[in-house]
Amino acid sequence: MSEVIKIKKGLNIPLAGKAEKIFGQSRLPDLFAIKPTDFKGVVPKVVAKEGDAVKIGTVLFQDKYHPEIKFVSPVSGTLKSVIRGERRRILEVIVESDGKDEYVDFGAANPASLDRDAVINRLLQSGAWPYLRQRPYDVIANPQDTPKAIFISGFDSSPLAPDVDFVLTGQEDALKAGIEVLKKLCPEVHIGISSDAASKVFNTLQGVKLHAFSGPHPAGNVGVQIHHVMPINKGEKVWVIQPQEIVSIGSIFTKGHHDFSRVIAVTGSEVEKPAYYRYRLGASVEELVAHIKNNTSLRFISGNVLTGEKITSDGFIGFYHSQITVIPEGDEYEFLGWALPGFGKFSVSRSYFSWLFPKKEFKLNANMHGGERAIVVSGQYDAVLPMDILSEFLIKAIMMEDIDKMEQLGIYEVVEEDLALCEFVDTSKIELQAILRKGIDLMIKEMGA
Amino acid sequence: MKALRKLLDNIKPHVSKGGRFEMLHSTYDAFETLLFVPNKTNQNGVHVRDAMDMKRNMIVVVMALVPALLFGIWNTGYQHFLALGQEVTFLETILHGVFKVIPIVIVSYLTGLAIEFAFAQMRGHEVNEGFLVSGMLIPLILPVDIPLWMVAVATAFAVIIGKEVFGGTGMNIWNPALLARAFLFFAYPAQMSGDLVWISGLSTMEGVDATTGATALAAAVEGNIGSFPLWNSFLGIIPGSIGETSTLAILIGAVILIFTGVASWKIMVSVFLGGYFMGLVFNLIGINSLMQVDAIHHLTLGGFAFGAVFMATDPVTGSRTETGKWIYGFLIGLFAIMIRVFNPAYPEGMMLAILLMNTFAPLIDHFVVDANIKRRLKRAVVKA
């Protein structure tokens, strides 16, 4: 940890609406949902029936091909409905809260006294297993595997992201317990921390390897950190997990039940007072955004503006998200927009005169700012991807469905969030994240996860 | 604005699929998106995007070409009256230039855009913005006395054979504007070279010594480079293609391109480095009069600077990897001076050097990509 890994390429998008480090007051909503679409590659099989009474930790659905991986209710109440989309694909499993917070008790246990199988079993039973995701591919880890290491990013560098240290303050014991559990799964636990602010929470942990990173986003992306510490080669697997999820895992062992509490940062230029809220995984965001009174159309995002998912104003927080962003939708025509000086338009190029205000925080909307084109400009992706990966050539290999080339060019090392900035800066407005996911799906189909 | 928007919305159904004027859909679309940035929002992936789009990208390049265009207009008039030996006002100089140059620009744009619109409609694509730049580049690299019909033919050749047969903007192998020039050079050499075409009206002037119309490079072949001092060729008050003479005006464009981040500074720098290096080597050998031209002076002559800043940096036909850009640019500079020195029949080597390296850019990239792959493979072996 002595030396700092300096990330030079990248970009901090200067967005308005960062959360102040205070807690806002909010009651929990009545509706909660787990969205099977949050889990890549999972084919959900609903186990509970509509109208069933559920507790915190009651299984709602499981993976059809890995039935041991279960997805449980974050709240007690009744299973209200299963929302399906096109071709009966399950989109949301909605639970109505009874406010009692009854839970399934797994009994407290000391992870140190359990063997690895018992730990895995407990994580599977309590619905905590989906927290563990595997690189390559960003899919839920396979319980039969033993990874090379478990890697945790101790800070989030994405736009308007919550401050992880602030979020974890007061939960150190559960975090410690969670780390002990992880060490049972794989003794090699690595944590990437920011060199800018001394991380009080992570520095006190025992038996983990810390790596300090400096520089702009995506320095906080776990994939970027892994690339610099232990790049993933063919056949290798690294598991990743997010800090708040480790706290939840810790709670399963210290308290004996799965605690789905989450600190959520409510951010974005349209939020009156961006702040943190003590909330819960899977909860409807309506209580958090109820105060936003605006007649213009808005974009509600679970997660950040680069990788988050579009939701409605009464939609649900995604399984892996601890942030909500609200920005203007921007669905209006703009007269001669490409020709104006553009003082309020952010661009990494200095082709708009917004470069005159380097400190300005921008109120960006969801407009595409142009049409999709063939790839013309070169070197754009490389400037914001701090990895030894020629992303343009990788993307082209994916478009050609050339498995060999995809492998050679490093598809094992990147997931969507790593290319999100490339997509942001792309003059040709190509959907790089969607293309990458297609490539990953093809890899899984041809080579197996 | 609202009235205009309403008008567009009223026309839209007629040109959409199934409408009476469906064949004008691409044309309508091009004008609509030109007037209004579309209201389309991000649906998959990122929710916010950089404000830069292809229209802005291309318009910045056109802006960067304006200094060279303006200087070219002035220089056209200046050279004309200089050859005639007349003293005229600044306004007359400019007017002469405008009447000579603007028709070429208009013909180039009209021909190119008409073809682009037709192809976009045929393919059901949106009209690409690439020709906004090509349409300006073509006039600037032609001699001012070029017949307008040749401009039209060359532009059509460049757009159809140079670009559309490969699939349009982003797919072409060679720089379209340079192809237009190469086409004219080989098809109509009399109008593209010699001593008579570089000054407007020179061939019809009576009693004027034709050698006054020689370009600096032609003079250098004869060992007369002394009549073109470095300062004159840097400022651009010499005969030559419309936009290529003033290294100063071109450098202003280069500053715009580099500052906005639209073109690669790596390519520009490496082209100049390559040219300077080759010039120095030839200075050492020094067996013909062109070899003895000072290396710095070389960089201000002919189309070297223009090619380095506006042609070599075309991202589509150039090298696409960052390492590759250094090699690609350096070799362009090297070959440009080499062709210039070894080919007395036609001392302008920049055009051919860039077209040659356009051809080899994918090969350079191939080696860079291969190195990346090998690094990754090596890592796996070491760890295992």
PDB file of N, CA and C in Angstrom, chain B residues 111-116 118-119 122-123 131 138 152-169 172-174 176-177 179-180:
ATOM      1  N   THR B 111     -21.808  19.746 -55.869  1.00  0.00           N
ATOM      2  CA  THR B 111     -21.614  18.421 -56.452  1.00  0.00           C
ATOM      3  C   THR B 111     -21.571  17.367 -55.349  1.00  0.00           C
ATOM      4  N   GLY B 112     -20.727  17.607 -54.347  1.00  0.00           N
ATOM      5  CA  GLY B 112     -20.510  16.606 -53.306  1.00  0.00           C
ATOM      6  C   GLY B 112     -21.760  16.341 -52.502  1.00  0.00           C
ATOM      7  N   LEU B 113     -22.446  17.434 -52.080  1.00  0.00           N
ATOM      8  CA  LEU B 113     -23.618  17.247 -51.222  1.00  0.00           C
ATOM      9  C   LEU B 113     -24.753  16.562 -51.990  1.00  0.00           C
ATOM     10  N   ALA B 114     -24.894  16.898 -53.271  1.00  0.00           N
ATOM     11  CA  ALA B 114     -25.948  16.257 -54.052  1.00  0.00           C
ATOM     12  C   ALA B 114     -25.728  14.747 -54.065  1.00  0.00           C
ATOM     13  N   ILE B 115     -24.486  14.340 -54.265  1.00  0.00           N
ATOM     14  CA  ILE B 115     -24.187  12.906 -54.302  1.00  0.00           C
ATOM     15  C   ILE B 115     -24.406  12.280 -52.920  1.00  0.00           C
ATOM     16  N   GLU B 116     -23.958  12.977 -51.884  1.00  0.00           N
ATOM     17  CA  GLU B 116     -24.137  12.462 -50.517  1.00  0.00           C
ATOM     18  C   GLU B 116     -25.620  12.257 -50.191  1.00  0.00           C
ATOM     19  N   ALA B 118     -28.073  11.813 -52.248  1.00  0.00           N
ATOM     20  CA  ALA B 118     -28.628  10.722 -53.037  1.00  0.00           C
ATOM     21  C   ALA B 118     -28.253   9.377 -52.431  1.00  0.00           C
ATOM     22  N   PHE B 119     -27.004   9.231 -52.035  1.00  0.00           N
ATOM     23  CA  PHE B 119     -26.575   7.952 -51.459  1.00  0.00           C
ATOM     24  C   PHE B 119     -27.248   7.682 -50.121  1.00  0.00           C
ATOM     25  N   MET B 122     -30.661   6.429 -50.838  1.00  0.00           N
ATOM     26  CA  MET B 122     -30.614   5.073 -51.365  1.00  0.00           C
ATOM     27  C   MET B 122     -30.406   4.053 -50.260  1.00  0.00           C
ATOM     28  N   ARG B 123     -29.526   4.391 -49.330  1.00  0.00           N
ATOM     29  CA  ARG B 123     -29.177   3.441 -48.276  1.00  0.00           C
ATOM     30  C   ARG B 123     -30.091   3.556 -47.067  1.00  0.00           C
ATOM     31  N   PHE B 131     -18.711  15.374 -45.588  1.00  0.00           N
ATOM     32  CA  PHE B 131     -18.413  16.175 -46.763  1.00  0.00           C
ATOM     33  C   PHE B 131     -18.336  17.670 -46.466  1.00  0.00           C
ATOM     34  N   ILE B 138     -11.288  20.441 -50.882  1.00  0.00           N
ATOM     35  CA  ILE B 138     -11.023  20.275 -52.322  1.00  0.00           C
ATOM     36  C   ILE B 138     -10.653  21.601 -52.993  1.00  0.00           C
ATOM     37  N   ALA B 152     -16.065  19.844 -60.577  1.00  0.00           N
ATOM     38  CA  ALA B 152     -17.247  19.005 -60.402  1.00  0.00           C
ATOM     39  C   ALA B 152     -16.920  17.535 -60.657  1.00  0.00           C
ATOM     40  N   VAL B 153     -16.187  17.271 -61.738  1.00  0.00           N
ATOM     41  CA  VAL B 153     -15.854  15.884 -62.071  1.00  0.00           C
ATOM     42  C   VAL B 153     -14.977  15.271 -60.980  1.00  0.00           C
ATOM     43  N   ALA B 154     -13.988  16.025 -60.529  1.00  0.00           N
ATOM     44  CA  ALA B 154     -13.076  15.496 -59.512  1.00  0.00           C
ATOM     45  C   ALA B 154     -13.809  15.241 -58.204  1.00  0.00           C
ATOM     46  N   THR B 155     -14.706  16.169 -57.840  1.00  0.00           N
ATOM     47  CA  THR B 155     -15.460  15.991 -56.599  1.00  0.00           C
ATOM     48  C   THR B 155     -16.333  14.744 -56.693  1.00  0.00           C
ATOM     49  N   ALA B 156     -17.002  14.598 -57.825  1.00  0.00           N
ATOM     50  CA  ALA B 156     -17.858  13.426 -58.011  1.00  0.00           C
ATOM     51  C   ALA B 156     -17.032  12.154 -57.909  1.00  0.00           C
ATOM     52  N   PHE B 157     -15.865  12.167 -58.538  1.00  0.00           N
ATOM     53  CA  PHE B 157     -14.984  10.996 -58.470  1.00  0.00           C
ATOM     54  C   PHE B 157     -14.608  10.689 -57.024  1.00  0.00           C
ATOM     55  N   ALA B 158     -14.214  11.734 -56.315  1.00  0.00           N
ATOM     56  CA  ALA B 158     -13.749  11.537 -54.937  1.00  0.00           C
ATOM     57  C   ALA B 158     -14.860  10.987 -54.055  1.00  0.00           C
ATOM     58  N   VAL B 159     -16.062  11.543 -54.198  1.00  0.00           N
ATOM     59  CA  VAL B 159     -17.140  11.130 -53.307  1.00  0.00           C
ATOM     60  C   VAL B 159     -17.622   9.714 -53.653  1.00  0.00           C
ATOM     61  N   ILE B 160     -17.757   9.444 -54.962  1.00  0.00           N
ATOM     62  CA  ILE B 160     -18.302   8.133 -55.339  1.00  0.00           C
ATOM     63  C   ILE B 160     -17.242   7.038 -55.211  1.00  0.00           C
ATOM     64  N   ILE B 161     -16.127   7.211 -55.913  1.00  0.00           N
ATOM     65  CA  ILE B 161     -15.109   6.158 -55.907  1.00  0.00           C
ATOM     66  C   ILE B 161     -14.294   6.178 -54.614  1.00  0.00           C
ATOM     67  N   GLY B 162     -14.102   7.369 -54.069  1.00  0.00           N
ATOM     68  CA  GLY B 162     -13.257   7.462 -52.884  1.00  0.00           C
ATOM     69  C   GLY B 162     -13.967   7.119 -51.601  1.00  0.00           C
ATOM     70  N   LYS B 163     -15.295   7.328 -51.568  1.00  0.00           N
ATOM     71  CA  LYS B 163     -15.973   7.196 -50.284  1.00  0.00           C
ATOM     72  C   LYS B 163     -17.178   6.275 -50.342  1.00  0.00           C
ATOM     73  N   GLU B 164     -18.125   6.580 -51.226  1.00  0.00           N
ATOM     74  CA  GLU B 164     -19.394   5.850 -51.168  1.00  0.00           C
ATOM     75  C   GLU B 164     -19.244   4.375 -51.524  1.00  0.00           C
ATOM     76  N   VAL B 165     -18.321   4.042 -52.430  1.00  0.00           N
ATOM     77  CA  VAL B 165     -18.190   2.616 -52.760  1.00  0.00           C
ATOM     78  C   VAL B 165     -17.703   1.825 -51.550  1.00  0.00           C
ATOM     79  N   PHE B 166     -17.057   2.482 -50.613  1.00  0.00           N
ATOM     80  CA  PHE B 166     -16.590   1.772 -49.414  1.00  0.00           C
ATOM     81  C   PHE B 166     -17.653   1.750 -48.322  1.00  0.00           C
ATOM     82  N   GLY B 167     -18.737   2.482 -48.513  1.00  0.00           N
ATOM     83  CA  GLY B 167     -19.796   2.471 -47.507  1.00  0.00           C
ATOM     84  C   GLY B 167     -20.044   3.825 -46.869  1.00  0.00           C
ATOM     85  N   GLY B 168     -19.371   4.857 -47.341  1.00  0.00           N
ATOM     86  CA  GLY B 168     -19.642   6.203 -46.833  1.00  0.00           C
ATOM     87  C   GLY B 168     -18.636   6.673 -45.800  1.00  0.00           C
ATOM     88  N   THR B 169     -18.973   7.797 -45.176  1.00  0.00           N
ATOM     89  CA  THR B 169     -18.070   8.398 -44.198  1.00  0.00           C
ATOM     90  C   THR B 169     -17.701   7.397 -43.112  1.00  0.00           C
ATOM     91  N   ASN B 172     -14.001   4.879 -45.652  1.00  0.00           N
ATOM     92  CA  ASN B 172     -13.116   5.046 -46.805  1.00  0.00           C
ATOM     93  C   ASN B 172     -11.654   4.801 -46.437  1.00  0.00           C
ATOM     94  N   ILE B 173     -10.864   4.443 -47.449  1.00  0.00           N
ATOM     95  CA  ILE B 173      -9.456   4.128 -47.225  1.00  0.00           C
ATOM     96  C   ILE B 173      -8.586   5.355 -47.455  1.00  0.00           C
ATOM     97  N   TRP B 174      -8.931   6.127 -48.506  1.00  0.00           N
ATOM     98  CA  TRP B 174      -8.106   7.284 -48.839  1.00  0.00           C
ATOM     99  C   TRP B 174      -8.845   8.579 -48.573  1.00  0.00           C
ATOM    100  N   PRO B 176     -10.679  11.632 -49.252  1.00  0.00           N
ATOM    101  CA  PRO B 176     -11.435  11.957 -50.469  1.00  0.00           C
ATOM    102  C   PRO B 176     -10.904  13.217 -51.173  1.00  0.00           C
ATOM    103  N   ALA B 177     -10.569  14.227 -50.406  1.00  0.00           N
ATOM    104  CA  ALA B 177     -10.119  15.472 -51.023  1.00  0.00           C
ATOM    105  C   ALA B 177      -8.822  15.255 -51.799  1.00  0.00           C
ATOM    106  N   LEU B 179      -7.883  12.459 -53.073  1.00  0.00           N
ATOM    107  CA  LEU B 179      -8.202  11.656 -54.257  1.00  0.00           C
ATOM    108  C   LEU B 179      -8.675  12.553 -55.386  1.00  0.00           C
ATOM    109  N   ALA B 180      -9.464  13.565 -55.041  1.00  0.00           N
ATOM    110  CA  ALA B 180      -9.932  14.502 -56.066  1.00  0.00           C
ATOM    111  C   ALA B 180      -8.734  15.157 -56.747  1.00  0.00           C
TER     112      ALA B 180
END
